Short mmCIF file of C-alpha atoms in Angstrom, two decimals:
data_model
loop_
_atom_site.label_atom_id
_atom_site.label_comp_id
_atom_site.label_asym_id
_atom_site.label_seq_id
_atom_site.Cartn_x
_atom_site.Cartn_y
_atom_site.Cartn_z
CA GLU U 1 21.39 -1.88 -8.15
CA VAL U 2 18.21 -0.33 -9.52
CA GLN U 3 17.54 3.13 -8.11
CA LEU U 4 14.56 5.39 -8.74
CA VAL U 5 14.60 8.83 -7.13
CA GLU U 6 11.55 11.06 -7.38
CA SER U 7 11.54 14.81 -6.85
CA GLY U 8 9.32 17.85 -7.35
CA GLY U 9 6.61 17.28 -4.78
CA VAL U 10 5.47 20.43 -2.96
CA VAL U 11 2.38 22.12 -1.56
CA VAL U 12 0.30 23.65 -4.36
CA GLN U 13 -3.08 25.37 -4.50
CA PRO U 14 -6.10 23.79 -6.21
CA GLY U 15 -5.97 24.54 -9.93
CA GLY U 16 -2.21 24.78 -9.88
CA SER U 17 0.45 22.88 -11.79
CA LEU U 18 3.47 20.81 -10.87
CA ARG U 19 6.10 18.72 -12.63
CA LEU U 20 7.46 15.59 -11.00
CA SER U 21 10.74 13.98 -12.02
CA CYS U 22 12.20 10.52 -11.52
CA ALA U 23 15.91 9.84 -11.99
CA ALA U 24 16.68 6.23 -12.84
CA SER U 25 19.93 4.30 -12.55
CA GLY U 26 21.22 0.75 -12.30
CA PHE U 27 19.38 -0.60 -15.34
CA THR U 28 19.00 0.09 -19.05
CA PHE U 29 16.33 2.76 -18.74
CA ASP U 30 15.32 2.85 -22.40
CA ASP U 31 14.49 -0.87 -22.34
CA TYR U 32 11.57 -0.51 -19.93
CA THR U 33 8.05 0.82 -19.70
CA MET U 34 7.79 3.15 -16.70
CA HIS U 35 4.85 4.01 -14.45
CA TRP U 36 3.60 6.51 -11.94
CA VAL U 37 1.60 5.13 -9.00
CA ARG U 38 0.20 7.25 -6.17
CA GLN U 39 -0.95 6.69 -2.61
CA ALA U 40 -3.12 9.16 -0.75
CA PRO U 41 -2.23 9.56 2.95
CA GLY U 42 -3.34 6.45 4.85
CA LYS U 43 -4.95 4.96 1.75
CA GLY U 44 -4.24 2.30 -0.85
CA LEU U 45 -2.37 2.34 -4.14
CA GLU U 46 -3.64 3.87 -7.38
CA TRP U 47 -1.97 3.46 -10.77
CA VAL U 48 -1.72 6.83 -12.54
CA SER U 49 0.04 6.50 -15.89
CA LEU U 50 2.51 4.55 -17.99
CA ILE U 51 4.84 5.28 -20.88
CA SER U 52 6.44 2.64 -23.10
CA TRP U 53 10.20 2.29 -23.47
CA ASP U 54 10.14 4.36 -26.67
CA GLY U 55 7.57 6.91 -25.52
CA VAL U 56 5.10 5.84 -28.20
CA SER U 57 2.48 4.19 -26.00
CA ILE U 58 1.05 6.31 -23.20
CA LEU U 59 -1.88 5.46 -20.95
CA TYR U 60 -3.63 7.23 -18.08
CA ALA U 61 -6.05 6.42 -15.32
CA ASP U 62 -9.45 7.97 -15.92
CA SER U 63 -9.01 10.09 -12.78
CA VAL U 64 -6.11 12.05 -14.32
CA LYS U 65 -6.80 11.86 -18.05
CA GLY U 66 -6.69 15.28 -19.68
CA ARG U 67 -4.90 16.86 -16.70
CA PHE U 68 -1.65 14.90 -16.35
CA THR U 69 1.02 14.26 -19.00
CA ILE U 70 3.71 11.62 -18.71
CA SER U 71 6.98 11.88 -20.62
CA ARG U 72 10.51 10.54 -20.57
CA ASP U 73 14.00 11.54 -21.67
CA ASN U 74 15.97 8.38 -22.38
CA SER U 75 19.17 10.35 -22.94
CA LYS U 76 18.97 11.49 -19.31
CA ASN U 77 17.42 8.33 -17.79
CA SER U 78 14.54 10.43 -16.55
CA LEU U 79 10.77 10.12 -16.23
CA PHE U 80 8.40 13.04 -15.76
CA LEU U 81 4.80 13.74 -14.78
CA GLN U 82 3.32 17.13 -15.65
CA MET U 83 0.31 17.72 -13.43
CA ASN U 84 -2.16 20.49 -14.32
CA SER U 85 -5.52 21.57 -12.90
CA LEU U 86 -4.66 19.95 -9.60
CA ARG U 87 -7.44 18.98 -7.21
CA THR U 88 -7.42 18.29 -3.49
CA GLU U 89 -8.00 14.60 -4.29
CA ASP U 90 -4.63 14.52 -6.11
CA THR U 91 -2.90 14.85 -2.74
CA ALA U 92 -0.71 11.77 -2.47
CA LEU U 93 2.75 10.28 -2.38
CA TYR U 94 3.73 9.77 -6.02
CA TYR U 95 5.91 6.79 -6.81
CA CYS U 96 7.91 6.16 -9.95
CA ALA U 97 7.94 2.44 -10.75
CA LYS U 98 9.69 0.24 -13.29
CA ASP U 99 7.86 -2.39 -15.29
CA ARG U 100 9.01 -5.93 -14.63
CA ARG U 101 9.59 -6.92 -18.24
CA ALA U 102 11.76 -5.26 -20.84
CA GLY U 103 11.09 -3.99 -24.33
CA GLY U 104 7.78 -4.30 -26.06
CA LYS U 105 6.70 -7.08 -23.72
CA ALA U 106 5.79 -5.02 -20.67
CA ASP U 107 3.58 -6.99 -18.31
CA PHE U 108 2.40 -4.03 -16.22
CA TYR U 109 3.76 -5.30 -12.93
CA PHE U 110 6.01 -3.03 -10.89
CA ASP U 111 9.25 -4.66 -9.77
CA HIS U 112 11.15 -1.60 -8.51
CA TRP U 113 9.80 1.53 -6.86
CA GLY U 114 11.25 4.82 -5.73
CA GLN U 115 10.61 6.20 -2.25
CA GLY U 116 8.03 8.65 -3.56
CA THR U 117 7.56 12.42 -3.60
CA LEU U 118 4.70 14.04 -1.70
CA VAL U 119 2.25 16.29 -3.52
CA THR U 120 -0.15 18.26 -1.34
CA VAL U 121 -2.96 20.19 -2.98
CA SER U 122 -4.42 22.63 -0.51
CA SER U 123 -5.49 26.24 -0.26
CA GLU Q 1 -12.97 -1.19 -14.61
CA ILE Q 2 -12.08 -4.38 -12.79
CA VAL Q 3 -12.59 -4.10 -9.04
CA LEU Q 4 -10.37 -6.16 -6.75
CA THR Q 5 -11.76 -6.95 -3.30
CA GLN Q 6 -9.32 -8.14 -0.65
CA SER Q 7 -10.29 -9.99 2.48
CA PRO Q 8 -10.01 -9.88 5.35
CA ALA Q 9 -9.18 -6.22 5.90
CA THR Q 10 -7.05 -7.19 8.89
CA LEU Q 11 -5.53 -10.53 9.82
CA SER Q 12 -4.25 -10.97 13.37
CA LEU Q 13 -1.76 -13.81 13.66
CA SER Q 14 1.30 -14.87 15.62
CA PRO Q 15 4.80 -15.51 14.24
CA GLY Q 16 5.04 -19.04 12.90
CA GLU Q 17 1.39 -19.19 11.91
CA ARG Q 18 0.10 -19.58 8.37
CA ALA Q 19 -1.46 -16.54 6.68
CA THR Q 20 -4.05 -16.85 3.93
CA LEU Q 21 -5.05 -13.66 2.10
CA SER Q 22 -7.78 -13.46 -0.50
CA CYS Q 23 -8.25 -11.26 -3.57
CA ARG Q 24 -11.42 -11.48 -5.66
CA ALA Q 25 -11.83 -9.83 -9.08
CA SER Q 26 -15.14 -8.47 -10.35
CA HIS Q 27 -14.50 -10.10 -13.73
CA SER Q 28 -12.15 -12.82 -14.88
CA ILE Q 29 -8.54 -11.69 -15.17
CA SER Q 30 -7.05 -15.07 -16.12
CA SER Q 31 -3.75 -15.18 -14.17
CA TYR Q 32 -2.82 -11.53 -14.57
CA LEU Q 33 -2.45 -10.80 -10.89
CA ALA Q 34 0.39 -9.62 -8.67
CA TRP Q 35 0.88 -9.31 -4.93
CA TYR Q 36 2.85 -6.58 -3.17
CA GLN Q 37 4.01 -6.09 0.40
CA GLN Q 38 4.22 -2.63 1.94
CA LYS Q 39 5.73 -1.79 5.31
CA PRO Q 40 5.17 1.57 7.06
CA GLY Q 41 7.19 4.35 5.47
CA GLN Q 42 8.39 2.12 2.64
CA ALA Q 43 7.55 1.64 -1.00
CA PRO Q 44 5.68 -1.52 -2.02
CA ARG Q 45 7.68 -4.62 -2.93
CA LEU Q 46 6.66 -7.06 -5.65
CA LEU Q 47 6.18 -10.56 -4.21
CA ILE Q 48 4.24 -12.55 -6.80
CA TYR Q 49 3.36 -11.98 -10.46
CA ASP Q 50 1.14 -13.88 -12.89
CA ALA Q 51 -0.71 -15.22 -9.85
CA SER Q 52 1.88 -17.78 -8.79
CA ASN Q 53 5.40 -16.76 -9.80
CA ARG Q 54 7.68 -15.47 -7.07
CA ALA Q 55 9.60 -12.32 -7.90
CA THR Q 56 13.37 -12.23 -7.66
CA GLY Q 57 14.65 -12.67 -4.13
CA ILE Q 58 11.28 -13.48 -2.55
CA PRO Q 59 11.45 -16.27 0.06
CA ALA Q 60 9.75 -19.58 -0.65
CA ARG Q 61 7.35 -19.13 2.27
CA PHE Q 62 5.38 -16.76 0.02
CA SER Q 63 3.18 -18.49 -2.54
CA GLY Q 64 0.33 -17.42 -4.79
CA SER Q 65 -2.47 -19.37 -6.38
CA GLY Q 66 -5.70 -18.91 -8.29
CA SER Q 67 -7.01 -17.89 -11.67
CA GLY Q 68 -10.11 -16.29 -13.11
CA THR Q 69 -11.66 -14.31 -10.26
CA ASP Q 70 -10.32 -15.87 -7.05
CA PHE Q 71 -6.73 -15.59 -5.86
CA THR Q 72 -4.83 -16.40 -2.69
CA LEU Q 73 -1.53 -15.31 -1.19
CA THR Q 74 -0.22 -17.73 1.40
CA ILE Q 75 2.61 -17.11 3.83
CA SER Q 76 3.42 -20.57 5.15
CA SER Q 77 5.02 -19.52 8.44
CA LEU Q 78 5.01 -15.86 9.42
CA GLU Q 79 8.35 -14.26 10.18
CA PRO Q 80 8.49 -11.03 12.26
CA GLU Q 81 9.33 -9.04 9.11
CA ASP Q 82 6.19 -10.26 7.31
CA PHE Q 83 3.80 -8.11 9.34
CA ALA Q 84 2.78 -5.51 6.80
CA VAL Q 85 0.03 -4.52 4.38
CA TYR Q 86 -0.46 -6.66 1.27
CA TYR Q 87 -2.03 -5.49 -1.98
CA CYS Q 88 -3.13 -7.38 -5.05
CA GLN Q 89 -3.02 -5.76 -8.51
CA GLN Q 90 -4.44 -6.83 -11.87
CA SER Q 91 -2.82 -6.24 -15.25
CA SER Q 92 -5.52 -7.87 -17.38
CA ASN Q 93 -7.73 -4.89 -18.02
CA TRP Q 94 -5.20 -2.33 -19.12
CA PRO Q 95 -5.16 0.63 -19.53
CA GLN Q 96 -6.99 0.61 -16.24
CA LEU Q 97 -4.57 -1.17 -13.93
CA THR Q 98 -6.14 -1.53 -10.51
CA PHE Q 99 -5.18 -2.51 -6.97
CA GLY Q 100 -7.15 -4.09 -4.19
CA GLY Q 101 -7.81 -2.19 -0.99
CA GLY Q 102 -5.18 -4.11 0.98
CA THR Q 103 -5.00 -6.60 3.86
CA LYS Q 104 -3.09 -5.69 6.98
CA VAL Q 105 -1.32 -8.60 8.64
CA GLU Q 106 -0.76 -7.64 12.26
CA ILE Q 107 0.78 -9.33 15.25
CA LYS Q 108 -1.75 -10.99 17.50
#
């Protein structure tokens, strides 16, 4: 059974930094592109970033480019999101999500999701 | 950026009725569209990908259609567990993957 468990969400002041983690199990982690998707309280879904199975291809939403850094450790089946220069509008539940298709043929659909970790940016 | 507009914002129906949800793209996205279901307090669940392919384990009452700019999710006969929020998502214009604003299907 695929499991994705996020952690690291806390309350942080504007301008602060935070590192989110996602522990993956139940599938061959290093075969898949992984994503972060966020959802502000009571709002819709927003894709944040992706990283290819080998860590070579990395993409970001314009809203976080230059502030967030995605990474992965395939030896530990883990995905990370380093968040710097946080803004109040970054307040959201952050989901780790697995791409539907393996290898270099990612199709950028999300077939498994974690339960999310809440990041609150507030003074 | 490709903008996805979902309509209606809320759909009020009774169990057993047919639900028709719309997603319109600001530019053509071929068939690179997915549908997700989200229930309160839960993560989204992939229902449909590439506009019309059901994801693993999704019941046959869910179907997707469309291409280009106009897409439809149809639930042929609503079950009690289908009342939720539904989102569409495009994967055509990466790196900017975008979602629609959602349609809430509520019990009438």
